[in-house]
């Protein structure tokens, strides 16, 4: 009996594993296909989320990829980025994102009504570890900027701690070369990885992005008690970042309470649903125009 039950279980898990594997394979094949499609048929698309300062001015946007799959609907990056990273498709995907984000910035800059918000706007683009490690990463960036006609000063690359922790010397070298050209860097999801304060000091980071998990804890901390720690951490992170001459951006700001607490803590930039969800190109443009006229 016990053996029978056991066999059934093993079969069940074997089947589930097989399903998961073929599911991943299908996803991978579909992704490879769409990356080959011409721009007019492209299923990948970008949404843009505003980054504002304490006065509410729009400083930049973060480009976030989505996949409009013909049969599965709109797929969020959480469902395909990891797979793309493990099979290497992240390299062409990342290149597509960079190209499209920069081209979009150019379109905003070229609007005939010449929206003032677009002139100084920073375009933040996520870069995966594998993409950053590609030998021709720097020349790819240069080529895209030159072809599209956007200044390197408008581009901010978001790296995670895992990119950096990997091979510090090579990373530093690459970052320095890009920095010489004017590209800026943000450290994404700060506080979730192997935050080594020793390397943080050496990195040419302009913007430190405090992970959403710290921001989420703020509401809980307005009460007293042991839950007080997370806001203390936010204060400490901001103080440290400022010491290192980095700007601090808080991710995932969803409420006015969170915003106010972060403003009091000296946070420089804010991003989250409280201001806007990530929006398609036209939606972001409308949001920004509206923000500007209501000033
Ligand atoms: P991330 O770079 O940390 O991006 C922020 C994520 O938080 C986005 O999720 C955004 O929609 C979400 N978010 C923003 N504000 C709020 C908020 O107030 N509340 C909540 N709950 N969430 C908020 P998204 O678009 O699903 O992207 C998830 C992750 O996928 C990104 O995290 C990034 O790591 C990765 N990703 C997205 N686009 C790209 C890309 O083009 N290349 C690479 N390599 N990774 C990407
Ligand atoms: Mg990011
Ligand atoms: Mg982040
Ligand atoms: Mg995050």
Short mmCIF file of C-alpha atoms and ligand atoms in Angstrom, two decimals:
data_model
loop_
_atom_site.label_atom_id
_atom_site.label_comp_id
_atom_site.label_asym_id
_atom_site.label_seq_id
_atom_site.Cartn_x
_atom_site.Cartn_y
_atom_site.Cartn_z
CA UNK A 1 0.00 0.00 0.00
CA UNK A 2 2.63 2.40 1.14
CA UNK A 3 4.71 1.59 -1.92
CA UNK A 4 1.73 2.11 -4.19
CA UNK A 5 0.98 5.49 -2.69
CA UNK A 6 4.63 6.36 -2.98
CA UNK A 7 4.76 5.39 -6.64
CA UNK A 8 1.70 7.48 -7.36
CA UNK A 9 3.34 10.45 -5.68
CA UNK A 10 6.57 9.98 -7.59
CA UNK A 11 4.63 9.78 -10.81
CA UNK A 12 2.73 12.90 -9.87
CA UNK A 13 5.89 14.89 -9.22
CA UNK A 14 7.66 13.51 -12.28
CA UNK A 15 4.70 14.56 -14.36
CA UNK A 16 4.59 18.03 -12.79
CA UNK A 17 8.31 18.50 -13.38
CA UNK A 18 7.96 17.43 -16.98
CA UNK A 19 5.10 19.84 -17.48
CA UNK A 20 7.10 22.68 -15.97
CA UNK A 21 10.06 21.86 -18.20
CA UNK A 22 8.03 21.77 -21.40
CA UNK A 23 6.26 24.93 -20.34
CA UNK A 24 9.62 26.68 -20.00
CA UNK A 25 10.74 25.33 -23.34
CA UNK A 26 7.59 26.64 -25.03
CA UNK A 27 8.08 30.04 -23.44
CA UNK A 28 11.69 30.12 -24.56
CA UNK A 29 10.81 29.19 -28.15
CA UNK A 30 8.07 31.80 -28.29
CA UNK A 31 10.45 34.41 -26.96
CA UNK A 32 13.09 33.49 -29.53
CA UNK A 33 10.42 33.82 -32.23
CA UNK A 34 9.19 37.22 -31.19
CA UNK A 35 12.71 38.60 -30.97
CA UNK A 36 13.05 37.78 -34.68
CA UNK A 37 9.90 39.65 -35.66
CA UNK A 38 10.07 43.04 -37.37
CA UNK A 39 9.22 46.09 -35.24
CA UNK A 40 5.71 46.30 -36.70
CA UNK A 41 4.88 42.80 -35.45
CA UNK A 42 6.85 42.92 -32.20
CA UNK A 43 5.05 41.39 -29.21
CA UNK A 44 7.42 42.90 -26.68
CA UNK A 45 6.56 46.37 -25.49
CA UNK A 46 7.69 48.85 -22.89
CA UNK A 47 5.81 50.65 -20.19
CA UNK A 48 7.27 53.70 -18.50
CA UNK A 49 6.95 54.60 -14.82
CA UNK A 50 7.51 58.18 -13.63
CA UNK A 51 10.26 59.09 -11.17
CA UNK A 52 9.51 62.37 -9.39
CA UNK A 53 11.23 64.57 -6.83
CA UNK A 54 9.73 65.81 -3.53
CA UNK A 55 8.25 68.84 -5.32
CA UNK A 56 6.46 66.49 -7.70
CA UNK A 57 8.52 67.32 -10.77
CA UNK A 58 9.12 64.58 -13.29
CA UNK A 59 12.83 63.72 -13.44
CA UNK A 60 12.85 60.46 -15.28
CA UNK A 61 11.05 57.29 -16.24
CA UNK A 62 11.95 53.63 -15.85
CA UNK A 63 11.40 51.42 -18.89
CA UNK A 64 9.76 48.12 -17.92
CA UNK A 65 9.30 45.36 -20.47
CA UNK A 66 6.07 43.43 -21.08
CA UNK A 67 5.17 40.72 -23.54
CA UNK A 68 1.89 40.81 -25.42
CA UNK A 69 1.70 37.09 -26.13
CA UNK A 70 -0.73 36.07 -28.92
CA UNK A 71 -2.40 33.36 -26.84
CA UNK A 72 -1.35 34.00 -23.24
CA UNK A 73 -2.16 37.69 -23.04
CA UNK A 74 0.03 40.33 -21.43
CA UNK A 75 2.92 38.63 -19.60
CA UNK A 76 4.80 40.56 -16.88
CA UNK A 77 8.62 40.49 -16.86
CA UNK A 78 8.63 38.40 -13.69
CA UNK A 79 7.32 35.52 -15.81
CA UNK A 80 10.00 35.52 -18.51
CA UNK A 81 13.10 37.55 -17.55
CA UNK A 82 14.61 34.80 -15.39
CA UNK A 83 14.10 32.24 -18.15
CA UNK A 84 15.58 34.64 -20.72
CA UNK A 85 18.56 35.14 -18.42
CA UNK A 86 19.18 31.42 -18.01
CA UNK A 87 19.00 30.61 -21.74
CA UNK A 88 20.86 33.70 -22.94
CA UNK A 89 17.96 35.32 -24.80
CA UNK A 90 18.27 38.16 -22.32
CA UNK A 91 21.08 39.55 -24.47
CA UNK A 92 19.00 40.22 -27.62
CA UNK A 93 16.01 41.07 -25.40
CA UNK A 94 18.03 43.58 -23.43
CA UNK A 95 19.29 45.11 -26.61
CA UNK A 96 15.76 45.44 -27.94
CA UNK A 97 14.71 47.16 -24.69
CA UNK A 98 17.60 49.59 -24.85
CA UNK A 99 16.93 50.45 -28.49
CA UNK A 100 13.19 50.94 -27.94
CA UNK A 101 13.58 52.96 -24.72
CA UNK A 102 16.08 55.33 -26.28
CA UNK A 103 13.96 55.69 -29.42
CA UNK A 104 10.94 56.52 -27.26
CA UNK A 105 12.88 59.19 -25.40
CA UNK A 106 13.87 60.66 -28.75
CA UNK A 107 10.21 60.75 -29.86
CA UNK A 108 9.22 62.60 -26.68
CA UNK A 109 12.07 65.04 -27.15
CA UNK A 110 10.97 65.69 -30.72
CA UNK A 111 7.29 66.39 -30.10
CA UNK A 112 6.35 69.50 -32.01
CA UNK A 113 4.77 71.14 -28.98
CA UNK A 114 8.20 70.57 -27.43
CA UNK A 115 7.11 69.48 -23.99
CA UNK A 116 9.50 70.97 -21.41
CA UNK A 117 9.43 67.83 -19.25
CA UNK A 118 10.98 65.75 -22.06
CA UNK A 119 14.09 67.91 -22.41
CA UNK A 120 15.78 66.92 -19.16
CA UNK A 121 14.15 63.54 -18.81
CA UNK A 122 16.28 60.57 -17.76
CA UNK A 123 15.52 57.18 -19.29
CA UNK A 124 16.29 54.39 -16.82
CA UNK A 125 16.86 50.96 -18.34
CA UNK A 126 17.29 47.67 -16.46
CA UNK A 127 20.39 45.71 -17.39
CA UNK A 128 20.69 42.05 -16.51
CA UNK A 129 23.96 40.55 -15.24
CA UNK A 130 24.48 38.49 -18.36
CA UNK A 131 23.85 41.46 -20.64
CA UNK A 132 26.27 43.64 -18.70
CA UNK A 133 28.95 40.95 -18.95
CA UNK A 134 28.77 40.78 -22.77
CA UNK A 135 32.13 41.89 -24.21
CA UNK A 136 30.50 44.33 -26.64
CA UNK A 137 28.12 45.87 -24.11
CA UNK A 138 29.75 49.29 -24.20
CA UNK A 139 29.88 49.58 -27.98
CA UNK A 140 26.24 48.48 -28.19
CA UNK A 141 25.24 51.34 -25.92
CA UNK A 142 27.32 53.80 -27.89
CA UNK A 143 25.87 52.58 -31.20
CA UNK A 144 22.27 52.85 -30.04
CA UNK A 145 22.75 56.35 -28.64
CA UNK A 146 24.53 57.52 -31.79
CA UNK A 147 22.02 55.95 -34.19
CA UNK A 148 18.98 57.29 -32.37
CA UNK A 149 20.54 60.64 -31.57
CA UNK A 150 20.15 60.72 -27.81
CA UNK A 151 22.78 62.02 -25.38
CA UNK A 152 24.43 59.54 -23.02
CA UNK A 153 23.59 62.02 -20.25
CA UNK A 154 19.93 61.03 -20.60
CA UNK A 155 20.59 57.36 -19.97
CA UNK A 156 20.68 55.69 -16.57
CA UNK A 157 21.47 51.98 -16.39
CA UNK A 158 19.95 50.05 -13.50
CA UNK A 159 22.21 47.31 -12.20
CA UNK A 160 21.49 44.94 -9.34
CA UNK A 161 23.88 43.97 -6.63
CA UNK A 162 24.39 40.56 -8.24
CA UNK A 163 26.00 42.18 -11.32
CA UNK A 164 28.42 43.99 -9.14
CA UNK A 165 29.21 41.26 -6.65
CA UNK A 166 30.16 39.00 -9.51
CA UNK A 167 33.48 40.41 -10.58
CA UNK A 168 34.18 43.73 -8.97
CA UNK A 169 37.28 44.75 -10.91
CA UNK A 170 35.81 44.08 -14.36
CA UNK A 171 32.56 45.72 -13.34
CA UNK A 172 34.37 48.82 -12.10
CA UNK A 173 36.34 49.06 -15.33
CA UNK A 174 33.23 48.80 -17.50
CA UNK A 175 31.31 51.28 -15.38
CA UNK A 176 34.17 53.77 -15.53
CA UNK A 177 34.29 53.58 -19.33
CA UNK A 178 30.56 54.16 -19.64
CA UNK A 179 30.70 56.92 -17.09
CA UNK A 180 33.38 58.71 -19.10
CA UNK A 181 30.85 58.83 -21.92
CA UNK A 182 28.22 60.34 -19.62
CA UNK A 183 26.06 57.33 -18.80
CA UNK A 184 24.80 57.18 -15.22
CA UNK A 185 24.13 54.21 -12.98
CA UNK A 186 21.49 53.23 -10.48
CA UNK A 187 21.79 50.34 -8.03
CA UNK A 188 18.43 48.56 -8.17
CA UNK A 189 16.61 46.74 -5.35
CA UNK A 190 19.13 47.90 -2.79
CA UNK A 191 18.96 45.99 0.46
CA UNK A 192 17.77 42.69 -0.97
CA UNK A 193 21.05 41.27 -2.26
CA UNK A 194 24.46 40.78 -0.80
CA UNK A 195 24.85 44.42 0.11
CA UNK A 196 28.52 44.63 0.81
CA UNK A 197 29.20 48.09 2.09
CA UNK A 198 32.85 47.64 1.13
CA UNK A 199 32.11 47.54 -2.59
CA UNK A 200 29.34 50.11 -2.41
CA UNK A 201 31.97 52.68 -1.58
CA UNK A 202 33.92 51.91 -4.73
CA UNK A 203 31.05 51.90 -7.21
CA UNK A 204 30.33 54.95 -9.36
CA UNK A 205 26.62 54.85 -8.53
CA UNK A 206 24.53 57.99 -9.00
CA UNK A 207 21.22 56.69 -7.70
CA UNK A 208 20.61 54.13 -5.01
CA UNK A 209 17.16 52.57 -5.31
CA UNK A 210 15.82 51.44 -1.95
CA UNK A 211 13.90 48.24 -2.46
CA UNK A 212 10.12 48.30 -2.20
CA UNK A 213 10.18 45.92 0.78
CA UNK A 214 11.64 48.67 3.00
CA UNK A 215 9.03 51.14 1.82
CA UNK A 216 6.22 48.66 2.49
CA UNK A 217 7.26 48.49 6.13
CA UNK A 218 6.76 52.21 6.70
CA UNK A 219 3.02 52.01 7.36
CA UNK A 220 3.61 49.32 9.97
CA UNK A 221 6.21 51.49 11.67
CA UNK A 222 4.00 54.49 12.25
CA UNK A 223 2.79 52.49 15.25
CA UNK A 224 5.22 51.97 18.10
CA UNK A 225 6.83 48.73 19.17
CA UNK A 226 9.36 46.30 17.75
CA UNK A 227 8.19 47.05 14.20
CA UNK A 228 10.10 50.33 14.45
CA UNK A 229 13.23 48.91 12.87
CA UNK A 230 12.48 49.18 9.13
CA UNK A 231 12.08 52.97 9.15
CA UNK A 232 15.33 53.16 11.06
CA UNK A 233 16.89 51.22 8.23
CA UNK A 234 15.51 53.66 5.67
CA UNK A 235 17.02 56.55 7.60
CA UNK A 236 20.34 54.74 7.80
CA UNK A 237 20.39 53.86 4.09
CA UNK A 238 19.61 57.44 3.09
CA UNK A 239 22.28 58.87 5.40
CA UNK A 240 24.85 56.44 4.09
CA UNK A 241 23.96 57.06 0.43
CA UNK A 242 24.22 60.81 0.91
CA UNK A 243 27.60 60.37 2.58
CA UNK A 244 28.66 58.49 -0.54
CA UNK A 245 27.22 61.30 -2.68
CA UNK A 246 24.49 59.17 -4.18
CA UNK A 247 20.92 60.25 -4.71
CA UNK A 248 18.29 58.02 -3.12
CA UNK A 249 15.20 56.79 -4.94
CA UNK A 250 12.46 54.94 -3.08
CA UNK A 251 10.76 52.19 -5.08
CA UNK A 252 7.16 51.08 -4.68
CA UNK A 253 5.76 54.17 -2.98
CA UNK A 254 2.05 53.40 -2.77
CA UNK A 255 0.66 55.79 -0.15
CA UNK A 256 0.85 59.41 0.93
CA UNK A 257 2.02 58.27 4.35
CA UNK A 258 4.98 56.50 2.80
CA UNK A 259 5.80 59.52 0.65
CA UNK A 260 5.70 61.90 3.63
CA UNK A 261 7.86 59.67 5.79
CA UNK A 262 10.39 59.34 2.96
CA UNK A 263 10.42 63.09 2.32
CA UNK A 264 11.13 63.65 6.02
CA UNK A 265 13.93 61.10 5.82
CA UNK A 266 15.51 63.14 3.03
CA UNK A 267 14.75 60.80 0.13
CA UNK A 268 15.45 62.51 -3.19
CA UNK A 269 13.34 60.67 -5.76
CA UNK A 270 10.12 58.67 -5.63
CA UNK A 271 8.61 55.99 -7.82
CA UNK A 272 5.46 53.97 -7.25
CA UNK A 273 1.75 53.53 -7.78
CA UNK A 274 1.06 56.54 -5.55
CA UNK A 275 2.30 58.68 -8.44
CA UNK A 276 1.57 56.43 -11.39
CA UNK A 277 1.66 52.85 -12.54
CA UNK A 278 3.96 52.07 -15.45
CA UNK A 279 2.22 53.47 -18.56
CA UNK A 280 2.44 52.94 -22.31
CA UNK A 281 4.29 55.59 -24.29
CA UNK A 282 1.22 57.72 -25.08
CA UNK A 283 -0.11 57.36 -21.55
CA UNK A 284 3.12 58.56 -20.00
CA UNK A 285 3.18 61.49 -22.39
CA UNK A 286 -0.38 62.48 -21.42
CA UNK A 287 0.45 62.06 -17.71
CA UNK A 288 3.52 64.27 -18.02
CA UNK A 289 1.76 66.96 -20.06
CA UNK A 290 -1.06 67.06 -17.53
CA UNK A 291 1.38 67.26 -14.62
CA UNK A 292 3.07 70.18 -16.28
CA UNK A 293 -0.08 72.18 -17.09
CA UNK A 294 -1.48 71.70 -13.58
CA UNK A 295 1.60 73.37 -12.07
P1 LIG B 1 12.44 46.58 -10.92
O1 LIG B 1 13.47 47.03 -11.88
O2 LIG B 1 12.74 46.69 -9.47
O3 LIG B 1 11.12 47.40 -11.32
C1 LIG B 1 10.17 47.84 -10.40
C2 LIG B 1 8.98 46.90 -10.38
O4 LIG B 1 8.10 47.32 -9.34
C3 LIG B 1 8.14 46.94 -11.65
O5 LIG B 1 7.56 45.64 -11.82
C4 LIG B 1 7.05 47.94 -11.30
O6 LIG B 1 5.87 47.79 -12.07
C5 LIG B 1 6.82 47.58 -9.86
N1 LIG B 1 6.25 48.69 -9.10
C6 LIG B 1 6.44 50.00 -9.28
N2 LIG B 1 5.78 50.73 -8.36
C7 LIG B 1 5.15 49.85 -7.56
C8 LIG B 1 4.28 50.00 -6.42
O7 LIG B 1 3.98 51.09 -5.95
N3 LIG B 1 3.82 48.85 -5.86
C9 LIG B 1 4.13 47.61 -6.36
N4 LIG B 1 3.62 46.55 -5.76
N5 LIG B 1 4.95 47.44 -7.44
C10 LIG B 1 5.44 48.55 -8.01
P2 LIG B 1 7.58 44.90 -13.22
O8 LIG B 1 7.35 45.87 -14.34
O9 LIG B 1 6.69 43.73 -13.11
O10 LIG B 1 9.08 44.43 -13.32
C11 LIG B 1 9.60 43.49 -12.42
C12 LIG B 1 11.08 43.33 -12.58
O11 LIG B 1 11.41 42.77 -13.87
C13 LIG B 1 11.86 44.64 -12.54
O12 LIG B 1 12.04 45.04 -11.21
C14 LIG B 1 13.15 44.22 -13.21
O13 LIG B 1 13.98 43.56 -12.30
C15 LIG B 1 12.67 43.23 -14.25
N6 LIG B 1 12.59 43.92 -15.54
C16 LIG B 1 11.60 44.67 -16.05
N7 LIG B 1 11.92 45.14 -17.28
C17 LIG B 1 13.17 44.67 -17.55
C18 LIG B 1 14.08 44.80 -18.66
O14 LIG B 1 13.83 45.48 -19.65
N8 LIG B 1 15.29 44.16 -18.54
C19 LIG B 1 15.62 43.42 -17.44
N9 LIG B 1 16.82 42.81 -17.42
N10 LIG B 1 14.80 43.28 -16.39
C20 LIG B 1 13.59 43.90 -16.44
MG1 LIG B 2 14.64 48.61 -12.09
MG1 LIG B 3 13.90 47.86 -8.45
MG1 LIG B 4 12.28 45.58 -7.33
#
